[in-house]
Tab-separated table of C-alpha atoms and ligand atoms in Angstrom:
chain	number	residue	atom	x	y	z
A	23	MET	CA	5.542	-26.792	-5.876
A	24	ASP	CA	9.140	-26.502	-4.761
A	25	TYR	CA	12.139	-24.208	-4.626
A	26	ASN	CA	13.388	-25.067	-8.130
A	27	ILE	CA	10.071	-24.393	-9.858
A	28	LEU	CA	9.658	-21.139	-7.966
A	29	LYS	CA	13.200	-20.066	-8.707
A	30	SER	CA	12.842	-20.577	-12.443
A	31	ALA	CA	9.529	-18.688	-12.381
A	32	PHE	CA	11.187	-15.747	-10.603
A	33	GLN	CA	14.129	-15.860	-12.986
A	34	GLU	CA	11.790	-15.794	-15.969
A	35	LEU	CA	10.736	-12.303	-14.849
A	36	GLY	CA	14.262	-11.116	-15.685
A	37	LEU	CA	14.792	-8.965	-12.592
A	38	ALA	CA	18.231	-10.219	-11.506
A	39	ASN	CA	19.576	-6.638	-11.462
A	40	ASN	CA	16.543	-4.954	-9.954
A	41	SER	CA	15.188	-4.652	-6.429
A	42	VAL	CA	11.522	-5.358	-5.782
A	43	ILE	CA	8.682	-4.660	-3.399
A	44	VAL	CA	6.628	-7.825	-3.047
A	45	HIS	CA	3.003	-8.568	-2.128
A	46	ALA	CA	1.979	-12.210	-2.026
A	47	SER	CA	-0.649	-14.791	-1.270
A	48	LEU	CA	0.901	-18.248	-1.202
A	49	ARG	CA	-2.303	-20.304	-1.065
A	50	PRO	CA	-2.766	-20.680	-4.869
A	51	PHE	CA	0.605	-22.485	-5.023
A	52	GLY	CA	-0.865	-25.327	-2.986
A	53	TYR	CA	1.720	-27.257	-1.011
A	54	ILE	CA	5.199	-25.721	-1.179
A	55	GLN	CA	8.033	-27.915	-0.028
A	56	ASN	CA	9.668	-26.026	2.901
A	57	GLY	CA	6.934	-23.424	2.617
A	58	ALA	CA	7.412	-19.673	2.640
A	59	ASP	CA	11.113	-20.060	3.506
A	60	ALA	CA	11.714	-21.850	0.199
A	61	LEU	CA	9.805	-19.191	-1.710
A	62	LEU	CA	11.732	-16.386	0.010
A	63	GLN	CA	15.040	-18.039	-0.792
A	64	ALA	CA	14.085	-18.533	-4.440
A	65	LEU	CA	12.980	-14.900	-4.598
A	66	CYS	CA	16.103	-13.476	-2.964
A	67	GLU	CA	18.322	-15.425	-5.338
A	68	SER	CA	16.468	-14.061	-8.369
A	69	VAL	CA	16.478	-10.311	-7.662
A	70	GLU	CA	18.854	-7.760	-6.156
A	71	GLY	CA	17.008	-6.721	-2.983
A	72	VAL	CA	13.535	-7.310	-1.558
A	73	ILE	CA	11.244	-5.174	0.565
A	74	VAL	CA	7.812	-6.062	1.933
A	75	PRO	CA	5.233	-4.098	3.904
A	76	THR	CA	5.125	-5.226	7.551
A	77	PHE	CA	2.210	-2.976	8.445
A	78	THR	CA	0.707	-3.082	11.949
A	79	TYR	CA	-2.791	-1.615	11.871
A	80	ARG	CA	-3.438	-2.978	15.351
A	81	THR	CA	-1.453	-0.059	16.810
A	82	MET	CA	-4.038	2.428	15.537
A	83	ILE	CA	-6.134	4.610	17.825
A	84	THR	CA	-9.116	6.755	16.837
A	85	PRO	CA	-9.554	9.886	18.971
A	86	GLU	CA	-12.866	11.397	20.101
A	87	VAL	CA	-12.293	14.452	17.907
A	88	GLY	CA	-9.857	15.515	15.202
A	89	PRO	CA	-9.439	17.449	11.955
A	90	ALA	CA	-12.392	17.615	9.530
A	91	ASN	CA	-12.560	15.745	6.194
A	92	ASN	CA	-10.046	13.195	7.443
A	93	GLY	CA	-11.794	10.082	6.097
A	94	ILE	CA	-12.602	8.772	9.560
A	95	SER	CA	-15.479	8.609	12.080
A	96	TYR	CA	-14.262	10.000	15.371
A	97	GLY	CA	-15.360	8.511	18.659
A	98	ASP	CA	-16.717	5.309	17.074
A	99	ASP	CA	-13.844	2.977	17.750
A	100	GLU	CA	-13.947	2.361	21.477
A	101	TYR	CA	-13.603	-1.395	20.960
A	102	TYR	CA	-10.612	-1.109	18.604
A	103	ASN	CA	-8.983	1.513	20.810
A	104	ARG	CA	-9.183	-0.900	23.729
A	105	GLU	CA	-7.700	-3.687	21.592
A	106	ALA	CA	-4.875	-1.502	20.212
A	107	ARG	CA	-1.333	-2.608	21.033
A	108	PRO	CA	1.756	-0.378	21.346
A	109	PHE	CA	4.180	-0.710	18.434
A	110	THR	CA	7.500	-2.419	18.993
A	111	LEU	CA	10.066	-3.482	16.397
A	112	GLU	CA	9.267	-7.096	17.294
A	113	MET	CA	5.545	-6.737	16.607
A	114	PRO	CA	4.516	-9.195	13.865
A	115	ALA	CA	3.166	-7.828	10.591
A	116	ASP	CA	-0.639	-8.045	10.361
A	117	SER	CA	-1.716	-11.490	9.199
A	118	MET	CA	-3.914	-9.969	6.476
A	119	MET	CA	-0.708	-9.333	4.547
A	120	GLY	CA	-0.045	-13.056	4.284
A	121	ILE	CA	2.815	-15.161	5.541
A	122	LEU	CA	5.621	-13.731	3.369
A	123	PRO	CA	6.156	-10.424	5.281
A	124	GLU	CA	6.534	-12.311	8.568
A	125	THR	CA	8.806	-14.911	6.992
A	126	LEU	CA	11.023	-12.162	5.631
A	127	ARG	CA	10.946	-10.110	8.857
A	128	ASN	CA	12.155	-13.160	10.818
A	129	HIS	CA	15.016	-13.863	8.381
A	130	PRO	CA	18.455	-13.337	10.016
A	131	LEU	CA	19.499	-10.860	7.295
A	132	ALA	CA	16.314	-8.777	7.423
A	133	LYS	CA	16.038	-5.167	8.615
A	134	ARG	CA	12.797	-3.461	9.587
A	135	THR	CA	11.827	0.210	9.760
A	136	SER	CA	10.214	1.717	12.844
A	137	HIS	CA	7.074	3.447	11.524
A	138	PRO	CA	4.412	2.448	14.075
A	139	ILE	CA	1.768	1.629	11.423
A	140	LEU	CA	3.471	1.484	8.023
A	141	SER	CA	6.819	-0.246	8.580
A	142	PHE	CA	8.716	-2.137	5.871
A	143	ALA	CA	11.168	-5.009	6.163
A	144	GLY	CA	13.839	-5.849	3.630
A	145	ILE	CA	16.766	-8.054	2.698
A	146	GLY	CA	19.639	-6.483	0.754
A	147	ALA	CA	17.631	-3.271	0.671
A	148	ASP	CA	18.925	-1.259	3.655
A	149	HIS	CA	19.423	1.979	1.723
A	150	TYR	CA	15.772	1.941	0.622
A	151	LEU	CA	14.495	1.287	4.131
A	152	GLU	CA	16.683	4.031	5.611
A	153	VAL	CA	14.863	6.850	3.816
A	154	GLN	CA	11.520	6.253	5.543
A	155	THR	CA	10.391	9.025	7.890
A	156	LEU	CA	7.266	9.454	9.986
A	157	GLN	CA	6.143	12.144	7.522
A	158	GLU	CA	6.919	10.142	4.361
A	159	PRO	CA	6.024	6.524	5.125
A	160	PHE	CA	6.308	5.437	1.470
A	161	ALA	CA	9.705	7.039	0.800
A	162	PRO	CA	11.336	3.564	0.482
A	163	ILE	CA	9.113	2.859	-2.531
A	164	GLY	CA	10.045	6.225	-4.046
A	165	ALA	CA	13.735	5.392	-3.628
A	166	LEU	CA	13.143	1.970	-5.142
A	167	ALA	CA	11.470	3.572	-8.168
A	168	GLU	CA	14.427	5.901	-8.690
A	169	GLU	CA	16.730	2.896	-8.954
A	170	ASP	CA	14.556	1.002	-11.440
A	171	GLY	CA	12.807	-1.096	-8.828
A	172	TRP	CA	9.756	-3.188	-9.620
A	173	VAL	CA	6.647	-4.218	-7.781
A	174	MET	CA	6.011	-7.968	-7.777
A	175	LEU	CA	2.479	-9.256	-7.181
A	176	ILE	CA	2.380	-12.975	-6.375
A	177	ASN	CA	-1.196	-14.273	-6.740
A	178	VAL	CA	-2.581	-10.866	-5.773
A	179	ASP	CA	-3.981	-7.911	-7.690
A	180	HIS	CA	-3.468	-4.158	-7.541
A	181	THR	CA	-5.848	-3.683	-4.595
A	182	VAL	CA	-2.827	-4.554	-2.406
A	183	ASN	CA	-0.314	-2.626	-4.503
A	184	THR	CA	0.968	-0.144	-1.902
A	185	SER	CA	3.223	1.509	-4.474
A	186	ILE	CA	0.151	3.121	-6.041
A	187	HIS	CA	-0.253	5.106	-2.797
A	188	CYS	CA	3.260	6.449	-3.276
A	189	ALA	CA	2.299	7.600	-6.797
A	190	GLU	CA	-0.963	9.128	-5.524
A	191	ARG	CA	1.066	11.234	-3.144
A	192	LEU	CA	3.372	12.363	-5.983
A	193	ALA	CA	0.242	13.291	-7.940
A	194	GLY	CA	-0.800	15.571	-5.077
A	195	ARG	CA	-3.724	13.478	-3.911
A	196	ARG	CA	-4.748	14.235	-0.333
A	197	THR	CA	-3.576	12.033	2.515
A	198	PHE	CA	-4.883	11.526	6.030
A	199	LEU	CA	-3.886	11.934	9.640
A	200	ARG	CA	-3.875	8.815	11.817
A	201	TRP	CA	-2.756	7.934	15.326
A	202	ALA	CA	-0.622	5.072	16.606
A	203	LEU	CA	-0.077	3.782	20.090
A	204	LEU	CA	3.515	3.660	21.370
A	205	LYS	CA	4.613	2.378	24.786
A	206	ASP	CA	4.426	5.791	26.450
A	207	ARG	CA	2.221	7.940	24.187
A	208	VAL	CA	0.060	8.272	21.121
A	209	MET	CA	1.892	9.380	17.973
A	210	GLU	CA	0.388	11.396	15.104
A	211	CYS	CA	1.145	9.837	11.724
A	212	THR	CA	0.764	12.186	8.748
A	213	ASN	CA	0.382	11.206	5.087
A	214	PHE	CA	-1.571	8.058	5.816
A	215	PRO	CA	-2.846	6.778	2.448
A	216	GLY	CA	-6.362	6.551	1.050
A	217	ASP	CA	-8.333	3.443	0.193
A	218	SER	CA	-6.887	0.949	-2.310
A	219	SER	CA	-9.968	-1.091	-3.236
A	220	GLY	CA	-10.371	0.766	-6.571
A	221	PHE	CA	-6.768	0.191	-7.683
A	222	ASN	CA	-7.483	-2.608	-10.162
A	223	ALA	CA	-8.571	0.085	-12.613
A	224	ILE	CA	-4.840	0.629	-13.243
A	225	ALA	CA	-4.321	-2.829	-14.792
A	226	LYS	CA	-5.307	-2.035	-18.392
A	227	TYR	CA	-3.050	1.032	-18.521
A	228	ILE	CA	0.090	-0.892	-17.565
A	229	GLN	CA	-0.669	-4.162	-19.305
A	230	THR	CA	2.047	-3.821	-21.956
A	231	ASP	CA	4.651	-3.046	-19.284
A	232	THR	CA	3.627	-5.925	-17.005
A	233	ARG	CA	5.641	-9.157	-16.996
A	234	HIS	CA	3.611	-12.229	-16.196
A	235	VAL	CA	4.470	-15.842	-15.368
A	236	ASP	CA	1.784	-18.502	-14.915
A	237	LEU	CA	2.304	-21.538	-12.669
A	238	GLU	CA	-0.742	-23.794	-12.942
A	239	GLU	CA	-3.349	-22.114	-10.688
A	240	ALA	CA	-0.854	-19.486	-9.569
A	241	PHE	CA	0.727	-16.439	-11.205
A	242	ILE	CA	3.417	-13.869	-10.627
A	243	GLN	CA	3.265	-10.436	-12.220
A	244	ALA	CA	5.745	-7.592	-12.077
A	245	VAL	CA	5.507	-3.924	-13.031
A	246	PRO	CA	8.328	-1.358	-13.236
A	247	LEU	CA	7.698	1.286	-10.560
A	248	LYS	CA	8.777	4.224	-12.725
A	249	LYS	CA	6.164	3.348	-15.324
A	250	LEU	CA	3.525	2.674	-12.661
A	251	PHE	CA	4.171	6.090	-11.076
A	252	GLU	CA	4.001	7.793	-14.469
A	253	VAL	CA	0.669	6.191	-15.367
A	254	VAL	CA	-0.945	6.843	-11.956
A	255	GLN	CA	0.094	10.500	-12.063
A	256	GLU	CA	-1.250	10.931	-15.614
A	257	LEU	CA	-4.569	9.316	-14.690
A	258	ILE	CA	-5.057	11.515	-11.611
A	259	LYS	CA	-4.042	14.620	-13.552
A	260	LYS	CA	-6.697	13.860	-16.168
A	261	ASN	CA	-9.305	12.809	-13.626
A	262	PRO	CA	-8.858	13.735	-9.942
A	263	LEU	CA	-11.227	10.867	-9.032
A	264	ALA	CA	-9.237	8.171	-10.873
A	265	LEU	CA	-8.604	4.889	-8.973
A	266	LEU	CA	-11.129	5.671	-6.221
A	267	CYS	CA	-13.557	2.907	-5.275
A	268	HIS	CA	-17.309	3.027	-5.859
A	269	ARG	CA	-18.566	2.182	-2.376
A	270	THR	CA	-20.836	5.024	-1.287
A	271	ASP	CA	-19.802	4.515	2.361
A	272	CYS	CA	-16.034	4.602	1.751
A	273	GLU	CA	-14.865	7.349	4.095
A	274	ARG	CA	-11.447	7.922	2.574
A	275	CYS	CA	-12.540	7.914	-1.095
A	276	ASN	CA	-15.387	10.276	-0.175
A	277	ALA	CA	-12.925	12.585	1.572
A	278	VAL	CA	-10.855	12.721	-1.651
A	279	ARG	CA	-14.029	13.512	-3.638
A	280	ASN	CA	-14.949	16.318	-1.244
A	281	VAL	CA	-11.843	18.289	-2.063
A	282	SER	CA	-11.589	17.466	-5.777
B	22	ZN	ZN1	-12.801	3.639	-1.316
Protein backbone atom coordinates (compact mmCIF):
# COMPACT_ATOMS: atom_id res chain seq x y z
CA MET A 1 0.00 0.00 0.00
CA ASP A 2 1.33 3.43 -0.86
CA TYR A 3 0.39 7.06 -1.34
CA ASN A 4 -0.67 6.65 -4.99
CA ILE A 5 -3.03 3.75 -4.35
CA LEU A 6 -4.55 5.54 -1.38
CA LYS A 7 -4.92 8.76 -3.30
CA SER A 8 -6.78 7.14 -6.17
CA ALA A 9 -9.05 5.34 -3.68
CA PHE A 10 -9.87 8.65 -1.97
CA GLN A 11 -10.43 10.33 -5.32
CA GLU A 12 -12.80 7.57 -6.38
CA LEU A 13 -15.12 8.73 -3.57
CA GLY A 14 -15.63 11.97 -5.51
CA LEU A 15 -15.37 14.35 -2.56
CA ALA A 16 -12.90 16.89 -3.98
CA ASN A 17 -15.30 19.75 -3.17
CA ASN A 18 -16.50 18.50 0.19
CA SER A 19 -15.02 18.55 3.68
CA VAL A 20 -15.03 15.38 5.75
CA ILE A 21 -14.90 14.06 9.28
CA VAL A 22 -12.76 10.93 9.30
CA HIS A 23 -12.57 7.85 11.54
CA ALA A 24 -9.95 5.26 10.65
CA SER A 25 -8.17 2.06 11.51
CA LEU A 26 -5.07 1.68 9.37
CA ARG A 27 -4.20 -1.92 10.27
CA PRO A 28 -6.24 -3.59 7.45
CA PHE A 29 -4.08 -1.73 4.90
CA GLY A 30 -1.07 -3.73 6.04
CA TYR A 31 2.22 -1.97 5.45
CA ILE A 32 1.81 1.60 4.18
CA GLN A 33 4.89 3.20 2.73
CA ASN A 34 5.55 6.31 4.90
CA GLY A 35 2.68 5.24 7.12
CA ALA A 36 -0.09 7.47 8.42
CA ASP A 37 1.65 10.58 7.05
CA ALA A 38 1.26 9.25 3.50
CA LEU A 39 -2.39 8.41 4.10
CA LEU A 40 -3.07 11.87 5.57
CA GLN A 41 -1.43 13.56 2.61
CA ALA A 42 -3.40 11.47 0.12
CA LEU A 43 -6.59 12.28 2.03
CA CYS A 44 -5.95 16.02 2.27
CA GLU A 45 -5.26 16.22 -1.45
CA SER A 46 -8.55 14.47 -2.26
CA VAL A 47 -11.03 16.51 -0.21
CA GLU A 48 -11.53 20.15 0.77
CA GLY A 49 -10.96 20.05 4.54
CA VAL A 50 -10.55 17.31 7.15
CA ILE A 51 -11.55 17.07 10.79
CA VAL A 52 -10.93 14.21 13.21
CA PRO A 53 -11.96 13.61 16.81
CA THR A 54 -9.00 14.02 19.18
CA PHE A 55 -10.95 12.97 22.25
CA THR A 56 -9.21 12.70 25.64
CA TYR A 57 -11.28 10.50 27.94
CA ARG A 58 -8.36 10.32 30.36
CA THR A 59 -9.27 13.79 31.65
CA MET A 60 -12.59 12.50 33.00
CA ILE A 61 -13.48 12.50 36.69
CA THR A 62 -16.46 10.79 38.32
CA PRO A 63 -17.76 12.57 41.44
CA GLU A 64 -19.11 10.90 44.59
CA VAL A 65 -22.60 12.22 43.87
CA GLY A 66 -24.38 13.97 41.01
CA PRO A 67 -27.66 14.31 39.11
CA ALA A 68 -29.94 11.25 38.83
CA ASN A 69 -30.47 9.24 35.62
CA ASN A 70 -27.14 10.44 34.26
CA GLY A 71 -25.95 7.09 32.86
CA ILE A 72 -23.13 6.79 35.37
CA SER A 73 -22.27 5.07 38.68
CA TYR A 74 -21.12 7.70 41.13
CA GLY A 75 -18.34 7.03 43.58
CA ASP A 76 -17.12 3.89 41.76
CA ASP A 77 -14.20 5.32 39.88
CA GLU A 78 -11.59 6.02 42.51
CA TYR A 79 -8.89 4.33 40.42
CA TYR A 80 -9.73 6.25 37.23
CA ASN A 81 -10.07 9.51 39.15
CA ARG A 82 -6.55 9.01 40.49
CA GLU A 83 -5.26 8.26 36.98
CA ALA A 84 -7.04 11.26 35.39
CA ARG A 85 -4.82 13.88 33.77
CA PRO A 86 -5.58 17.60 33.35
CA PHE A 87 -6.41 18.59 29.77
CA THR A 88 -3.92 20.66 27.82
CA LEU A 89 -3.96 21.51 24.12
CA GLU A 90 -0.84 19.35 23.74
CA MET A 91 -2.46 16.26 25.24
CA PRO A 92 -2.41 13.42 22.68
CA ALA A 93 -5.71 12.02 21.43
CA ASP A 94 -6.63 8.71 23.09
CA SER A 95 -4.92 5.82 21.36
CA MET A 96 -8.23 3.95 21.02
CA MET A 97 -9.03 6.35 18.18
CA GLY A 98 -6.14 5.01 16.14
CA ILE A 99 -3.06 6.71 14.79
CA LEU A 100 -4.72 9.09 12.30
CA PRO A 101 -6.03 11.69 14.82
CA GLU A 102 -2.57 12.04 16.36
CA THR A 103 -0.90 12.19 12.96
CA LEU A 104 -3.26 14.96 11.92
CA ARG A 105 -2.99 16.83 15.24
CA ASN A 106 0.82 16.91 14.88
CA HIS A 107 0.67 18.22 11.30
CA PRO A 108 2.08 21.79 11.01
CA LEU A 109 -1.16 23.07 9.42
CA ALA A 110 -3.50 21.49 11.98
CA LYS A 111 -5.67 23.36 14.49
CA ARG A 112 -7.24 21.80 17.56
CA THR A 113 -10.23 22.83 19.67
CA SER A 114 -10.01 23.13 23.45
CA HIS A 115 -12.91 21.00 24.74
CA PRO A 116 -11.32 19.06 27.62
CA ILE A 117 -12.90 15.71 26.61
CA LEU A 118 -14.33 16.06 23.10
CA SER A 119 -11.82 18.14 21.13
CA PHE A 120 -11.46 18.00 17.34
CA ALA A 121 -8.45 18.71 15.15
CA GLY A 122 -8.59 19.77 11.53
CA ILE A 123 -6.69 20.84 8.45
CA GLY A 124 -8.31 23.41 6.15
CA ALA A 125 -11.35 23.29 8.41
CA ASP A 126 -10.85 26.20 10.84
CA HIS A 127 -14.35 27.63 10.43
CA TYR A 128 -15.88 24.28 11.43
CA LEU A 129 -13.66 23.93 14.48
CA GLU A 130 -14.37 27.49 15.61
CA VAL A 131 -18.05 26.84 16.31
CA GLN A 132 -17.43 24.30 19.08
CA THR A 133 -18.50 25.39 22.56
CA LEU A 134 -18.40 23.63 25.91
CA GLN A 135 -22.20 23.30 25.70
CA GLU A 136 -22.29 22.05 22.09
CA PRO A 137 -19.27 19.77 21.65
CA PHE A 138 -20.48 18.42 18.29
CA ALA A 139 -21.25 21.81 16.71
CA PRO A 140 -18.34 21.37 14.23
CA ILE A 141 -20.10 18.32 12.78
CA GLY A 142 -23.35 20.29 12.52
CA ALA A 143 -21.54 23.05 10.63
CA LEU A 144 -19.92 20.46 8.39
CA ALA A 145 -23.34 18.98 7.58
CA GLU A 146 -24.70 22.40 6.63
CA GLU A 147 -21.94 22.76 4.05
CA ASP A 148 -22.47 19.33 2.49
CA GLY A 149 -19.77 17.62 4.51
CA TRP A 150 -19.38 13.86 4.60
CA VAL A 151 -18.30 11.33 7.16
CA MET A 152 -15.55 8.98 5.96
CA LEU A 153 -15.10 5.62 7.68
CA ILE A 154 -11.78 3.96 6.83
CA ASN A 155 -11.89 0.28 7.84
CA VAL A 156 -14.31 1.07 10.66
CA ASP A 157 -18.07 0.80 11.11
CA HIS A 158 -20.76 3.09 12.49
CA THR A 159 -20.01 2.21 16.12
CA VAL A 160 -17.30 4.91 15.91
CA ASN A 161 -19.38 7.31 13.82
CA THR A 162 -19.47 10.33 16.16
CA SER A 163 -21.67 12.25 13.73
CA ILE A 164 -24.61 10.05 14.75
CA HIS A 165 -24.36 11.62 18.23
CA CYS A 166 -24.79 15.03 16.63
CA ALA A 167 -27.97 13.77 14.91
CA GLU A 168 -29.23 12.20 18.15
CA ARG A 169 -28.97 15.58 19.78
CA LEU A 170 -30.91 17.21 16.92
CA ALA A 171 -33.56 14.51 17.39
CA GLY A 172 -33.92 15.59 21.02
CA ARG A 173 -32.36 12.50 22.54
CA ARG A 174 -31.13 13.06 26.08
CA THR A 175 -27.47 13.78 26.76
CA PHE A 176 -25.37 13.47 29.89
CA LEU A 177 -23.33 15.54 32.30
CA ARG A 178 -19.65 14.66 32.69
CA TRP A 179 -16.65 16.17 34.43
CA ALA A 180 -13.15 16.91 33.16
CA LEU A 181 -9.99 17.74 35.01
CA LEU A 182 -8.25 21.02 34.12
CA LYS A 183 -5.00 22.29 35.64
CA ASP A 184 -6.72 24.27 38.39
CA ARG A 185 -10.25 22.85 38.65
CA VAL A 186 -12.84 20.34 37.55
CA MET A 187 -15.06 21.48 34.68
CA GLU A 188 -18.67 20.38 34.07
CA CYS A 189 -19.23 19.27 30.49
CA THR A 190 -22.87 19.24 29.37
CA ASN A 191 -24.34 17.39 26.38
CA PHE A 192 -21.97 14.46 26.65
CA PRO A 193 -23.26 11.81 24.21
CA GLY A 194 -24.78 8.39 24.83
CA ASP A 195 -23.37 5.01 23.92
CA SER A 196 -22.53 4.27 20.27
CA SER A 197 -22.27 0.47 20.30
CA GLY A 198 -25.74 0.07 18.72
CA PHE A 199 -25.04 2.44 15.81
CA ASN A 200 -24.49 -0.23 13.15
CA ALA A 201 -28.27 -0.53 12.93
CA ILE A 202 -28.12 2.63 10.79
CA ALA A 203 -26.21 0.93 7.94
CA LYS A 204 -29.17 -0.54 6.02
CA TYR A 205 -31.05 2.78 6.03
CA ILE A 206 -28.21 4.71 4.38
CA GLN A 207 -26.88 1.99 2.12
CA THR A 208 -28.00 3.63 -1.14
CA ASP A 209 -26.39 6.92 -0.11
CA THR A 210 -23.10 5.34 0.98
CA ARG A 211 -20.08 5.43 -1.35
CA HIS A 212 -17.75 2.50 -0.96
CA VAL A 213 -14.26 1.69 -2.23
CA ASP A 214 -12.61 -1.69 -1.61
CA LEU A 215 -8.83 -2.08 -1.39
CA GLU A 216 -8.01 -5.77 -0.98
CA GLU A 217 -8.66 -6.45 2.74
CA ALA A 218 -9.41 -2.79 3.40
CA PHE A 219 -12.32 -0.48 2.59
CA ILE A 220 -13.30 3.15 2.71
CA GLN A 221 -16.92 4.23 2.97
CA ALA A 222 -18.41 7.70 2.98
CA VAL A 223 -21.86 9.01 3.86
CA PRO A 224 -23.26 12.53 3.32
CA LEU A 225 -23.91 14.07 6.74
CA LYS A 226 -27.17 15.76 5.74
CA LYS A 227 -28.66 12.43 4.73
CA LEU A 228 -27.25 10.69 7.82
CA PHE A 229 -28.81 13.34 10.09
CA GLU A 230 -32.15 13.05 8.29
CA VAL A 231 -32.27 9.26 8.64
CA VAL A 232 -31.20 9.24 12.32
CA GLN A 233 -33.83 11.84 13.19
CA GLU A 234 -36.56 9.91 11.35
CA LEU A 235 -35.61 6.66 13.08
CA ILE A 236 -35.65 8.22 16.56
CA LYS A 237 -38.92 10.00 15.83
CA LYS A 238 -40.53 6.68 14.87
CA ASN A 239 -38.89 4.76 17.70
CA PRO A 240 -37.36 6.64 20.65
CA LEU A 241 -35.21 3.56 21.38
CA ALA A 242 -33.69 3.36 17.88
CA LEU A 243 -29.88 2.84 17.67
CA LEU A 244 -29.53 1.93 21.36
CA CYS A 245 -27.45 -1.14 22.19
CA HIS A 246 -28.83 -4.35 23.69
CA ARG A 247 -26.47 -4.78 26.64
CA THR A 248 -28.61 -4.96 29.77
CA ASP A 249 -25.83 -3.30 31.81
CA CYS A 250 -25.31 -0.32 29.47
CA GLU A 251 -25.78 2.65 31.78
CA ARG A 252 -26.24 5.31 29.13
CA CYS A 253 -28.64 3.34 26.89
CA ASN A 254 -30.65 2.41 29.99
CA ALA A 255 -30.80 6.07 31.01
CA VAL A 256 -32.26 6.91 27.56
CA ARG A 257 -34.83 4.10 27.98
CA ASN A 258 -35.84 5.40 31.40
CA VAL A 259 -37.06 8.68 30.01
CA SER A 260 -38.51 7.41 26.72
ZN1 LIG B 1 -25.53 0.98 25.11
